[in-house]
Coordinates of C-alpha atoms and ligand atoms in Angstrom, one line a residue:
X1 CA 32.3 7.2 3.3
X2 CA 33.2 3.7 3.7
X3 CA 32.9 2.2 7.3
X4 CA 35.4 -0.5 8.3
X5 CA 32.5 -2.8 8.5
X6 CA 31.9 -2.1 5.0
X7 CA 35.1 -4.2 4.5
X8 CA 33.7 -7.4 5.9
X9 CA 31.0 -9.6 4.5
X10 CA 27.8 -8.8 6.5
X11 CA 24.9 -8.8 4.0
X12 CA 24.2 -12.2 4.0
X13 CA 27.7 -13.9 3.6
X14 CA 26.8 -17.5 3.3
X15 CA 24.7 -17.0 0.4
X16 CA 27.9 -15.3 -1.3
X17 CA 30.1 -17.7 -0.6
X18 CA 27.7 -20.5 -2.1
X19 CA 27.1 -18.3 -5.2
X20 CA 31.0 -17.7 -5.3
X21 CA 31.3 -21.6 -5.1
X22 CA 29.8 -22.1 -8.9
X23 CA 30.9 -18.4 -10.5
X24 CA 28.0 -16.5 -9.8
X25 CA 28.8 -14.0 -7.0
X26 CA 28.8 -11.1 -10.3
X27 CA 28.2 -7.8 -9.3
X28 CA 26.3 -6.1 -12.0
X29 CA 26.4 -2.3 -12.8
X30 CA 23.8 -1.7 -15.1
X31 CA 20.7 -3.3 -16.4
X32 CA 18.8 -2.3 -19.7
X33 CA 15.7 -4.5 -21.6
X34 CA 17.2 -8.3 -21.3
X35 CA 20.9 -6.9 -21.1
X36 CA 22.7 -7.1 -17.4
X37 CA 26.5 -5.3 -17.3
X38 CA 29.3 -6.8 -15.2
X39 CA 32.5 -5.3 -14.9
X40 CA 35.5 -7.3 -16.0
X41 CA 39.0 -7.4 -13.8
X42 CA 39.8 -4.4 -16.3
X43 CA 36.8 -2.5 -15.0
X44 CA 35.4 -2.9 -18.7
X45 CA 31.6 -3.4 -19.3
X46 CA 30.7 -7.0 -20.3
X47 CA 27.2 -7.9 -21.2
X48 CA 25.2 -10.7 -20.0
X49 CA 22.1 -12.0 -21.4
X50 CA 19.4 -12.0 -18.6
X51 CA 17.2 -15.1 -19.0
X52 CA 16.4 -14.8 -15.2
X53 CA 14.1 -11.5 -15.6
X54 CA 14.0 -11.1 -11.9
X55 CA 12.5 -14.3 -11.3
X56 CA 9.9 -13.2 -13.5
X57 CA 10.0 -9.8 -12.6
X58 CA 10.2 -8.2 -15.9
X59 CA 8.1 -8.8 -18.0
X60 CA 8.9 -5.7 -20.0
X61 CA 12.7 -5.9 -19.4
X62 CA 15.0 -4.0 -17.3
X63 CA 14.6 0.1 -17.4
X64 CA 11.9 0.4 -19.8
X65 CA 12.0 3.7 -21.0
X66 CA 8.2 4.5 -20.8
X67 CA 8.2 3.3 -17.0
X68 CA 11.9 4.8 -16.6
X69 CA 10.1 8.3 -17.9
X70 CA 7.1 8.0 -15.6
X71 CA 9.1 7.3 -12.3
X72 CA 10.8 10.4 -13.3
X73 CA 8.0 12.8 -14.0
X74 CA 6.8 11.1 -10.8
X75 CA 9.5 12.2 -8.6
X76 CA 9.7 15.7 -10.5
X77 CA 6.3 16.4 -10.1
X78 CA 6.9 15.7 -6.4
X79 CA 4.1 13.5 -6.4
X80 CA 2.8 12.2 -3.0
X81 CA 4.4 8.6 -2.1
X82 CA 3.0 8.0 1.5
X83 CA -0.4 10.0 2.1
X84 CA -2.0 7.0 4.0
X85 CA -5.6 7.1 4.7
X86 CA -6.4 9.7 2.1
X87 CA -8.1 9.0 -1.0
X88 CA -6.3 7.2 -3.6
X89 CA -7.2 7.5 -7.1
X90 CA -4.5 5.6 -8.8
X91 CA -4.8 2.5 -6.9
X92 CA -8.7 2.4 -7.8
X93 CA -7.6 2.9 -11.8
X94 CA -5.1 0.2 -11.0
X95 CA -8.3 -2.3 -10.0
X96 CA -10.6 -0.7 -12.5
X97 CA -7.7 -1.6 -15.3
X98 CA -7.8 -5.6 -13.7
X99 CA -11.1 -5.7 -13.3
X100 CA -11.6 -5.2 -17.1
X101 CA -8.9 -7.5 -17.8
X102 CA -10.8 -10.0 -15.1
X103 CA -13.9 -9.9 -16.8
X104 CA -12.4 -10.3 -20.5
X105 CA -10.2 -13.4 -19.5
X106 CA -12.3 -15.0 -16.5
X107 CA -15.3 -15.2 -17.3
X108 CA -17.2 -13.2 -15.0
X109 CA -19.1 -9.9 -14.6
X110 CA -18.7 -9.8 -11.0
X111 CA -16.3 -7.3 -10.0
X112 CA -13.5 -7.7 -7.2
X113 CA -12.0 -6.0 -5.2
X114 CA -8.2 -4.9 -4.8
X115 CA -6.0 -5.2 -1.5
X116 CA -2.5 -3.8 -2.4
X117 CA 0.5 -5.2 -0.4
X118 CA 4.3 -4.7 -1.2
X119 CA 5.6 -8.3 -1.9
X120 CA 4.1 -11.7 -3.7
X121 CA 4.4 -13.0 -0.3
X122 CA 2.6 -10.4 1.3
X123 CA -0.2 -10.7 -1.2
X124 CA -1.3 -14.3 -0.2
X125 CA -0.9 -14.0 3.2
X126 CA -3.5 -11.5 2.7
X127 CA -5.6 -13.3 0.7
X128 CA -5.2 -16.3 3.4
X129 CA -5.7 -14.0 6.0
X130 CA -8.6 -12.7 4.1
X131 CA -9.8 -16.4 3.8
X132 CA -9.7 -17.0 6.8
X133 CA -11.5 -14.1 8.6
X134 CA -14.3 -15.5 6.5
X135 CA -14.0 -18.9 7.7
X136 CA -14.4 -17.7 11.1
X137 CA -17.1 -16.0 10.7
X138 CA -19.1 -18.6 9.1
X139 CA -17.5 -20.9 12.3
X140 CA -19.2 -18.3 14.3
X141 CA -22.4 -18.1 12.8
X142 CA -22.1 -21.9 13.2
X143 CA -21.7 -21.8 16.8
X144 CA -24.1 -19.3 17.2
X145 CA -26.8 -21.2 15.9
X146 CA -26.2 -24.1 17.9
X147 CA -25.8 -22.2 21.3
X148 CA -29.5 -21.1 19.9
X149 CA -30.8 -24.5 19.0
X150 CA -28.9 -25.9 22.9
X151 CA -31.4 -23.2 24.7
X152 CA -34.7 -24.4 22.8
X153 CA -34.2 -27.6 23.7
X154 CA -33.0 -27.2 26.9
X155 CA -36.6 -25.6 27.4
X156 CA -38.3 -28.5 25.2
X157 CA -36.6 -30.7 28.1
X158 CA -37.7 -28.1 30.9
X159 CA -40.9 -28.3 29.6
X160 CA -41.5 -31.8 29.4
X161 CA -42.1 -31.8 25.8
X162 CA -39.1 -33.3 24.7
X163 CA -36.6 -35.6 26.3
X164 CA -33.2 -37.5 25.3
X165 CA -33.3 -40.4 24.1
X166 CA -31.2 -43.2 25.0
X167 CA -29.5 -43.7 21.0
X168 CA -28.1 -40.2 21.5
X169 CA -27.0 -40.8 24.9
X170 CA -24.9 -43.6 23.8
X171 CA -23.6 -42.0 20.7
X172 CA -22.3 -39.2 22.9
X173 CA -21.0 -41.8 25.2
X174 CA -22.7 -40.8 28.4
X175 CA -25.0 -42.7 31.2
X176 CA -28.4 -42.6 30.8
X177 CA -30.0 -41.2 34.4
X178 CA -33.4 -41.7 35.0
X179 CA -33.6 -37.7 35.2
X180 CA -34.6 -36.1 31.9
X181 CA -33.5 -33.1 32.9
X182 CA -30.0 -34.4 34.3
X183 CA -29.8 -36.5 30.8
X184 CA -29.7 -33.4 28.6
X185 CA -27.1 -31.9 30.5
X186 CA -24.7 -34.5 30.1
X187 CA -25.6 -34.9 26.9
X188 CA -25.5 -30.8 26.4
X189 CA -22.0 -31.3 28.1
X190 CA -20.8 -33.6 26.0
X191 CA -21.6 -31.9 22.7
X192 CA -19.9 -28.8 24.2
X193 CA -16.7 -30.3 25.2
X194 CA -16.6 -31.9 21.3
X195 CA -17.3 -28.9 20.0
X196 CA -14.9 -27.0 21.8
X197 CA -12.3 -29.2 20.9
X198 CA -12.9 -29.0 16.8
X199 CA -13.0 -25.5 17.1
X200 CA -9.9 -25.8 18.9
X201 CA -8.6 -27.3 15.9
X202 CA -6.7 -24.8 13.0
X203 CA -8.1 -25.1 9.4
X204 CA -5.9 -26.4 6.6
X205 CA -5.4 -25.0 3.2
X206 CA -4.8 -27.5 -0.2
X207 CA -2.1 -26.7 -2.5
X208 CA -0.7 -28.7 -5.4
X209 CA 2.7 -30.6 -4.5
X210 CA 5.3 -28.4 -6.1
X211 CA 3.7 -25.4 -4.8
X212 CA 5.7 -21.9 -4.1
X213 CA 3.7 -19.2 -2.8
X214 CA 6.2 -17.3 -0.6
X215 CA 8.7 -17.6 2.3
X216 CA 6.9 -15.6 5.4
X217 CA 5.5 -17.5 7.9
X218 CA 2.1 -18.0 6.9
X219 CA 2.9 -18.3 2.7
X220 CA 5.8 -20.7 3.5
X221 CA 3.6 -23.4 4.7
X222 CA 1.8 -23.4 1.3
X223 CA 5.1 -23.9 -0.4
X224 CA 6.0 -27.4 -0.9
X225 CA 9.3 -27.8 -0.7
X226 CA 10.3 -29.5 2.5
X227 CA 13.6 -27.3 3.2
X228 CA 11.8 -24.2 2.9
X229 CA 9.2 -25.2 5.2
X230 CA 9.4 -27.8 7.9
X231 CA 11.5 -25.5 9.8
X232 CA 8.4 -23.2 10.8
X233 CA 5.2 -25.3 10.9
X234 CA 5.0 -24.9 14.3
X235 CA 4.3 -21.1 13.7
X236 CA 1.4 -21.9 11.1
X237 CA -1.3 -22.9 9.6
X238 CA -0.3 -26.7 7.6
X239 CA -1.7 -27.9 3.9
X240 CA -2.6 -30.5 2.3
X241 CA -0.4 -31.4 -0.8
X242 CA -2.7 -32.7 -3.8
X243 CA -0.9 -34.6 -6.3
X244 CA -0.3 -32.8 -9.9
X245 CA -0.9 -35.8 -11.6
X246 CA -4.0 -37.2 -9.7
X247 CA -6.7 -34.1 -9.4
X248 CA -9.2 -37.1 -8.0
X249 CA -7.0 -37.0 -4.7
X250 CA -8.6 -33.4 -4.1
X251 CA -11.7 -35.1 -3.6
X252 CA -9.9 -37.6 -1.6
X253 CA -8.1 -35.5 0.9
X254 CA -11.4 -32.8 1.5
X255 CA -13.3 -36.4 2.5
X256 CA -10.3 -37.6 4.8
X257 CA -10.0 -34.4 6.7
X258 CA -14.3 -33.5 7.1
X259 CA -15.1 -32.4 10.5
X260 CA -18.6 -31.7 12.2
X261 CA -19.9 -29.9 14.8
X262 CA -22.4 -31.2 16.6
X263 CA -26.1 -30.3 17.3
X264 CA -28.7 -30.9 19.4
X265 CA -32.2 -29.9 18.0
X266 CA -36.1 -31.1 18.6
X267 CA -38.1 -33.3 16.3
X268 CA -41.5 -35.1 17.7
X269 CA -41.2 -35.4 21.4
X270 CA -37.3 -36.3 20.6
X271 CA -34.2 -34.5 21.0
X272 CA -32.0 -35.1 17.8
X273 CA -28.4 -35.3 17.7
X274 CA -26.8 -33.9 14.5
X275 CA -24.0 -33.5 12.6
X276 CA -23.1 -30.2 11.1
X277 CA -20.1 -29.8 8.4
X278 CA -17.2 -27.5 9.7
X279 CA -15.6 -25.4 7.0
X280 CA -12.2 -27.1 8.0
X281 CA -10.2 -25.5 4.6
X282 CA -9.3 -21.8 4.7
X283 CA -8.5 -21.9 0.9
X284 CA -7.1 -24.2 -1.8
X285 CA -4.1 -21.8 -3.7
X286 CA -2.5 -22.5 -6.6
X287 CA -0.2 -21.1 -9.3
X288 CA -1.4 -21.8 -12.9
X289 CA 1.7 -22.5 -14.1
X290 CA 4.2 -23.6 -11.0
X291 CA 7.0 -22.1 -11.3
X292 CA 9.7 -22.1 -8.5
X293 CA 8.8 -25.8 -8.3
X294 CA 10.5 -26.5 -11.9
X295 CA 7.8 -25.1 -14.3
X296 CA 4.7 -27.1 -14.6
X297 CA 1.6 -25.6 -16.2
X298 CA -1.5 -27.4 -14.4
X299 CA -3.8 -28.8 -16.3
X300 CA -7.5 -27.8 -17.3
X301 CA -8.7 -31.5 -15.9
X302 CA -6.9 -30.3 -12.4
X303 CA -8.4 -27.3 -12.2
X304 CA -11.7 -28.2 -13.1
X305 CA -11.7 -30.5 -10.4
X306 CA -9.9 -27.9 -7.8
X307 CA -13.0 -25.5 -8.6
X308 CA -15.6 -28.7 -8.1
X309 CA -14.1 -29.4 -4.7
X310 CA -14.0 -25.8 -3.5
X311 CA -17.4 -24.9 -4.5
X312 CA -18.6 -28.0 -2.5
X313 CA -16.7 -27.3 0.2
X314 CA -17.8 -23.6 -0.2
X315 CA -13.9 -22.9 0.2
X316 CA -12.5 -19.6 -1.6
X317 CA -10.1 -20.7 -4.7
X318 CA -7.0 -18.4 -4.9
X319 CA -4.6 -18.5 -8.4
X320 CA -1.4 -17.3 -7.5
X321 CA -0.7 -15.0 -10.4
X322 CA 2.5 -13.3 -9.1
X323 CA 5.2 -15.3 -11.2
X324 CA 2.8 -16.9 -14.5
X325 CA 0.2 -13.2 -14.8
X326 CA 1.3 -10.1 -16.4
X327 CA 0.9 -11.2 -19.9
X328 CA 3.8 -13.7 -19.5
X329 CA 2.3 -17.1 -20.6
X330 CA 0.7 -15.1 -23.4
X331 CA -2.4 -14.2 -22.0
X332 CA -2.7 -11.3 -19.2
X333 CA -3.8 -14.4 -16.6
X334 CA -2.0 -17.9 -17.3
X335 CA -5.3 -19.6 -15.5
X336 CA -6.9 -18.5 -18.2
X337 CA -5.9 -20.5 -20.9
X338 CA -6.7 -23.2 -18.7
X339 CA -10.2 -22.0 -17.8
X340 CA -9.2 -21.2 -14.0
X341 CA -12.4 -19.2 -12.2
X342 CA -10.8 -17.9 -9.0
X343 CA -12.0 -16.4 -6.2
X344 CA -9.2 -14.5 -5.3
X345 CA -5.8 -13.6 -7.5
X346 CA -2.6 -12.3 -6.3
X347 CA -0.3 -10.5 -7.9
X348 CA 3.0 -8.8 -8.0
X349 CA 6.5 -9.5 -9.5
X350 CA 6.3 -7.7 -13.4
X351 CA 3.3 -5.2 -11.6
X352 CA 5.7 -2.8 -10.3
X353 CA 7.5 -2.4 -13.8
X354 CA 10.7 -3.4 -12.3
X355 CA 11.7 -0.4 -10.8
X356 CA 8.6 -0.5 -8.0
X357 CA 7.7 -3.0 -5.0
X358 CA 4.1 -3.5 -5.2
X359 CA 1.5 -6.4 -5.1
X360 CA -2.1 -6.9 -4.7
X361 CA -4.8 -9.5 -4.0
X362 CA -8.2 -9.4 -5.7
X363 CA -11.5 -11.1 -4.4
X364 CA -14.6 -11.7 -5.8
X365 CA -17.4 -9.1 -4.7
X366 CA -19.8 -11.8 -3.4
X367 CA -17.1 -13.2 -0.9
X368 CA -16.1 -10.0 0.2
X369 CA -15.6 -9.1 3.8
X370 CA -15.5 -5.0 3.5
X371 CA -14.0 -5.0 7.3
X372 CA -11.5 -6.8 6.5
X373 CA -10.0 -3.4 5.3
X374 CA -9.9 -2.3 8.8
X375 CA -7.8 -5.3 10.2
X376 CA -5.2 -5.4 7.9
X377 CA -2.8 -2.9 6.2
X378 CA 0.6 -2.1 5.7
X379 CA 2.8 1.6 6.1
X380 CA 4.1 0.8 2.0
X381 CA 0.7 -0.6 0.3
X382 CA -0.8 1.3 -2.0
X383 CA 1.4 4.4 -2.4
X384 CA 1.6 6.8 -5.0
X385 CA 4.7 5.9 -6.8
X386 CA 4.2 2.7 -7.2
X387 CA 0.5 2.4 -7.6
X388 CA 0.9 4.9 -10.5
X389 CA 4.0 3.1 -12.0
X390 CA 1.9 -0.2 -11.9
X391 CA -0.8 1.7 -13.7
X392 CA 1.9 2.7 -16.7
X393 CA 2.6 -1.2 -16.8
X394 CA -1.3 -2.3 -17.4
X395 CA -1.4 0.5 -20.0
X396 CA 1.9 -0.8 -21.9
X397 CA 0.4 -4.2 -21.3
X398 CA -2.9 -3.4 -22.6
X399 CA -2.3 -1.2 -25.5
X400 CA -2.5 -2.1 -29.3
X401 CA -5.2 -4.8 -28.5
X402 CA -2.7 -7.2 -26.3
X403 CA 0.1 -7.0 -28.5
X404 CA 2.7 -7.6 -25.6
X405 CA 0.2 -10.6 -24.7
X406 CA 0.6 -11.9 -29.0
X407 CA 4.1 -10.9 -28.6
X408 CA 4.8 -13.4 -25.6
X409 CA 3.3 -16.0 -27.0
X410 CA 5.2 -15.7 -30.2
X411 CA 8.6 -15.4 -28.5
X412 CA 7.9 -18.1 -25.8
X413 CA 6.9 -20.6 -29.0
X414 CA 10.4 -19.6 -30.9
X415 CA 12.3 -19.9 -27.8
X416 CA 10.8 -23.1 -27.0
X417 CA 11.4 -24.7 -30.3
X418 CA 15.3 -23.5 -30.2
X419 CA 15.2 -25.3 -26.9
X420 CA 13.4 -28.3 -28.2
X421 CA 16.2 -28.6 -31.3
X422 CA 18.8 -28.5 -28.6
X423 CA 16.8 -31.4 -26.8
X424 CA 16.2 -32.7 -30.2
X425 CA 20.7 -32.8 -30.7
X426 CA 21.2 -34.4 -27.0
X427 CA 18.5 -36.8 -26.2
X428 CA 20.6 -38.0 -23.1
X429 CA 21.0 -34.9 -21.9
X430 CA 18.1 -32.9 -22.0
X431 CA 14.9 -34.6 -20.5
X432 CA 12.2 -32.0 -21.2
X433 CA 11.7 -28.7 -22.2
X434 CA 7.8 -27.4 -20.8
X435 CA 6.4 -24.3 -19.9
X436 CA 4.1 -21.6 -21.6
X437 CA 4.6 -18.7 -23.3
X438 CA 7.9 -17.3 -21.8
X439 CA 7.7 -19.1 -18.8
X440 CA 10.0 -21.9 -19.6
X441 CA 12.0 -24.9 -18.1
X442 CA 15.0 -27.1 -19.3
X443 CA 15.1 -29.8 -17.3
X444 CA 18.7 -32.0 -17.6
X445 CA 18.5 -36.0 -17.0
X446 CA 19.8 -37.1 -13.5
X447 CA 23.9 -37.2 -13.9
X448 CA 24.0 -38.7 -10.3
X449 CA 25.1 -42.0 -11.7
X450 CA 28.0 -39.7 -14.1
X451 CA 31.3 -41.1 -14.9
X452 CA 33.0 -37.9 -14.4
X453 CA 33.5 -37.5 -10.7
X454 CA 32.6 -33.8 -10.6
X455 CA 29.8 -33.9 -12.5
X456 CA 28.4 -36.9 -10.0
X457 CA 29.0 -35.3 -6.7
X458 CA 27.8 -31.8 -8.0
X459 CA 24.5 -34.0 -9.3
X460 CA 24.1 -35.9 -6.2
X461 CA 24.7 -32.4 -3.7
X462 CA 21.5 -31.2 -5.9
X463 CA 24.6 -28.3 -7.3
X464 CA 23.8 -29.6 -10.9
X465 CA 21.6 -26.7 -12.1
X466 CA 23.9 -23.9 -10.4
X467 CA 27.2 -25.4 -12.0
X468 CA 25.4 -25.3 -15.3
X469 CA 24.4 -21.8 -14.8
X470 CA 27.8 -20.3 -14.0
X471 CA 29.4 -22.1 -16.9
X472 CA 26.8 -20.5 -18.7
X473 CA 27.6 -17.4 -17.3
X474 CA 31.3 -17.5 -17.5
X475 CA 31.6 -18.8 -21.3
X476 CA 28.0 -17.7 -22.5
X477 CA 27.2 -14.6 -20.9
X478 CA 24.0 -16.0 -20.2
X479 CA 22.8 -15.8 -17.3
X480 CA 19.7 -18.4 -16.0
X481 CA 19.0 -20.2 -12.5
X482 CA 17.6 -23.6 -11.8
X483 CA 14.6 -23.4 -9.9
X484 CA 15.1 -24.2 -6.2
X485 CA 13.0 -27.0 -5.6
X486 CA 13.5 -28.6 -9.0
X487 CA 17.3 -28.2 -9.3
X488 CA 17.9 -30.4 -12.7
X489 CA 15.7 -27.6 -14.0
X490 CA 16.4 -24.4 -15.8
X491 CA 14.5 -21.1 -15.9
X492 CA 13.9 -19.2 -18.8
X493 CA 11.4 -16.2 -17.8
X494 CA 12.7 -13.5 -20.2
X495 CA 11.0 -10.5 -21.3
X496 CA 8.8 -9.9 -24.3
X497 CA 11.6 -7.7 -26.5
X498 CA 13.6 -11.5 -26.4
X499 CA 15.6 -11.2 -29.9
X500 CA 16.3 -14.0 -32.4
X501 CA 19.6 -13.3 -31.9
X502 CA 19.2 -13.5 -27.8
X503 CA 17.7 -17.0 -28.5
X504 CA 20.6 -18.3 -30.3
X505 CA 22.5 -17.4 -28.1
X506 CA 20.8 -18.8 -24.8
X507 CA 20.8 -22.5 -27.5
X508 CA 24.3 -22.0 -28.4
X509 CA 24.7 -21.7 -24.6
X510 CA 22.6 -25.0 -23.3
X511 CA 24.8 -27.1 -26.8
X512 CA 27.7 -25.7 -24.9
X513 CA 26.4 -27.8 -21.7
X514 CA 25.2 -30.1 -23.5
X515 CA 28.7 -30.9 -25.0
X516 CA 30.4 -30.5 -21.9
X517 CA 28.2 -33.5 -20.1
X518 CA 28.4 -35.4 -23.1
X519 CA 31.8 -35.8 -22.7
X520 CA 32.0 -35.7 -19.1
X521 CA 34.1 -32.6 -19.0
X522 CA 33.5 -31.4 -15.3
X523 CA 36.6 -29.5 -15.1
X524 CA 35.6 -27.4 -18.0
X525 CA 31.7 -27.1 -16.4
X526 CA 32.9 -25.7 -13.0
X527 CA 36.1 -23.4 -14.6
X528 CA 38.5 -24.9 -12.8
Ligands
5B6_601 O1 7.7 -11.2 -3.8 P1 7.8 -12.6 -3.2 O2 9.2 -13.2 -3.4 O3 7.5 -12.5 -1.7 O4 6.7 -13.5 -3.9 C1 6.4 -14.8 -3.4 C2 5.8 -15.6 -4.5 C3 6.5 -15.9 -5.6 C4 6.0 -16.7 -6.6 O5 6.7 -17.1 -7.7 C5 4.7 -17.2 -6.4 C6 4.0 -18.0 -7.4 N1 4.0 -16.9 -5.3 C7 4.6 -16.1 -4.3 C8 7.9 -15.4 -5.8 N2 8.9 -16.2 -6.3 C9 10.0 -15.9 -5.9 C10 11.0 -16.8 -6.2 N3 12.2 -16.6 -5.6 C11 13.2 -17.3 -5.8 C12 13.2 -18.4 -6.6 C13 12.0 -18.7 -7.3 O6 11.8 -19.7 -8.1 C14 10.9 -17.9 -7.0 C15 14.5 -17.0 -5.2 N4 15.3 -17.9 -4.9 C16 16.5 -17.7 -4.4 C17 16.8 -16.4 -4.0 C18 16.0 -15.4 -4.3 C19 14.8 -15.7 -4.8

């Protein structure tokens, strides 16, 4: 049946018409390893090489057969999907599978445990929502053992054993009246009122610049890019950006934003005022190797430092796993080849096998908060299909000793080194190629200042990156995005069954571009 309103536009139209705008509003029919199938005006199949992987999404390629094979014995077998709040075997094989995998490549013994979600977005917000019901708690405890220490010196006063003396009346800014008594209640006032008003106050999370760790409303104000974000702070939590380049600004920024309750306790015949430290910072999250943000592995000095500041801040240190994990960067967890010890990880994207939605955030035992399982939940998390399908992917990941992990890192390096002779051929053109493993960026010199008058206005509308992608499209059958926040930047996230012959063909596709900018052809670079 098709509805008259199936003849107009309605699923998001704008974003069709701005894909249509550079040649990419394709409509592809089938999907199979790195292979994507359009249909020509002829209604015959055309392939297109998949560089994109569903931003990361398949790590094992479109439709692979051993995960094809278990969604179907799934659905045969007429497997429970949604039996909520029953027990759930799978899901607890799918931690037990990462907690091995935790404790080879993290260092650690300690296990964590698993809080499945349906989306990488979903995951850190529960893992800042997690954070965060922490943070209040130790708040609480805080204020609790003030309000405690208030009372026994109230009675201290009462007594006559103790009385206020006139250096903490004036550093709370209060007369001194002859009254003992009267004196510590303006003084008790006073540290109330402050107190009150820090607690008043909503924490902060860090977060490298370049950061992406989702678009929902919490999530979105860990993501860096201003576009994405500013629009909404009003409805969240805010961070504090730390400089890739300068890990010493952590430091920096945890000192500039300290708070303090304060305290009033006995010593002598003197009531004492105190400062105590208030866990301002919910977390500090970060993604090994940044990805939406133009591909930028972090480095070992940064994280060092990121896991110094958090321990003495006693602040929980989350790796956002969802786009660099899954074996892409050649290792099961990308932090790991930088020596990353998190607290939490999230993950998602290549978990679900590419046919499933699924996600999940692990914490470390020790920072655990077991009720937290009865605050938060969602209808989807944790289902059978999915939970089982994600289960197939860890034992295709882990099997044969990490050969998909070898195999990664031996594609990504051949892939890259095509790339780098392309870079090598057009030293004007192409600025850098980075990344790890097969999670790897092109990044094309500024053409802003271009003597072709396409080419400049596409470069200075920030279009650069898209135009480049539908020529690529159009006369490479290639198909690759810039990333959104760095858009001179190209993606390359294939999966692990990348050929030789796939990699020639994604270089002969960035010499094309290359050629084309060289000589300034912008008709030829947007089709027209
Ligand atoms: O599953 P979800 O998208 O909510 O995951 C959020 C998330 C992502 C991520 O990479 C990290 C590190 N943390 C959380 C997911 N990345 C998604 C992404 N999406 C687009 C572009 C990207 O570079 C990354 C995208 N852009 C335009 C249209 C659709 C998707």
């Amino acid at each position: 049946m098709t509805s008259s309103a199936a003849q107009q536009d309605l699923a998001e139209p704008h974003l069709r018409q701005v894909l249509a705008g550079v040649g990419l509003d394709v409509e592809y029919v089938r999907a199979e390893g790195n292979t994507l199938h359009r249909l020509d005006e002829n209604g015959r199949s055309v392939p297109v090489l998949d560089m994109m992987g569903g931003f990361g999404s398949l790590i094992l390629g479109h439709h692979h057969p051993r995960i094809v094979a278990r969604a179907k014995e799934l659905l045969d077998a007429r497997v429970p999907v949604h039996a909520q709040f029953s027990r759930h075997p799978y899901a607890n094989e799918v931690a037990a599978v990462l907690n091995d995998i935790v404790h080879r490549e993290l260092g650690t013994t300690e296990p964590y445990h698993a809080i499945f979600a349906n989306s990488g977005a979903e995951a850190v917000e529960a893992a800042v929502k997690h954070a965060e019901f922490d943070r209040v708690q130790k708040v609480s405890a805080l204020e609790a053992e003030i309000v405690a220490h208030l009372e026994r010196t109230w009675e201290a006063v009462r007594g006559g054993t103790a009385r206020v003396p006139g250096d903490v009346l004036a550093a709370l800014e209060v007369d001194a009246p002859a009254d003992p008594l009267a004196g510590f209640d303006r003084a008790a006032a006073e540290v109330q009122a402050r107190n009150a008003a820090e607690l008043a106050r909503p924490p902060l999370f860090l977060t490298p610049e370049g950061s992406f760790h989702g678009k929902l409303v919490g999530s979105v104000q860990l993501t860096h890019n201003e576009s994405f974000r500013v629009p909404f702070r009003s409805l969240a939590a805010q961070s504090r950006f730390v400089p890739l380049d300068d890990p010493g600004a952590i430091v920096k920024i945890a000192e500039r934003e300290r708070r303090h309750l304060l305290d009033l306790t006995v010593t002598g015949d003197r009531v004492v005022l105190t400062e105590r430290p208030l866990p301002v910072f919910c977390a500090f999250v970060l993604e090994p190797i940044q990805g939406e943000g133009g591909i930028h592995p972090l480095t070992a000095e940064f994280v060092r430092e990121a896991r110094r500041v958090c321990d003495a801040l006693g602040c929980p240190l989350v790796a956002d796993e969802i786009q660099s994990g899954m074996g892409r960067s050649g290792a099961f967890f990308a932090g790991s080849l930088i020596g990353l010890r998190p607290d939490y990880v999230t993950l998602a994207k290549s978990l679900g096998g590419g046919i499933a939605k699924t996600a999940v955030t692990l914490i470390r035992a020790s920072r655990y908060r077991p009720e937290f399982e009865l605050l938060h939940s969602s209808t989807f998390a944790k289902d059978g299909f999915s939970t089982q399908l994600a289960l197939t992917v860890l034992q295709l990941l882990e099997a044969d000793d990490g050969a998909v992990y070898r195999r990664a890192a031996e594609r990504g390096a051949r892939l890259r080194a095509a790339l780098e002779a392309v870079r090598t051929e057009y030293p004007e053109i192409v600025r850098e190629v980075r990344g790890t493993g097969l999670m790897l960026g092109l990044e094309f010199h500024d053409q802003s200042a271009a003597t072709s008058a396409e080419i400049r206005e596409l470069a200075t509308a920030g279009f650069l990156g898209y135009a480049v992608a539908g020529y690529l499209l159009r006369e490479h059958r290639v198909r690759i995005f810039p990333t959104g926040s760095a858009v001179n930047t190209l993606r390359l996230e294939p999966s692990v069954d990348l050929t030789d012959a796939e990699i020639d063909q994604v270089a002969e596709g960035f010499r094309g571009v290359c050629r084309v900018l060289h000589a300034q052809d912008g008709r030829r670079l947007v089709g027209a």
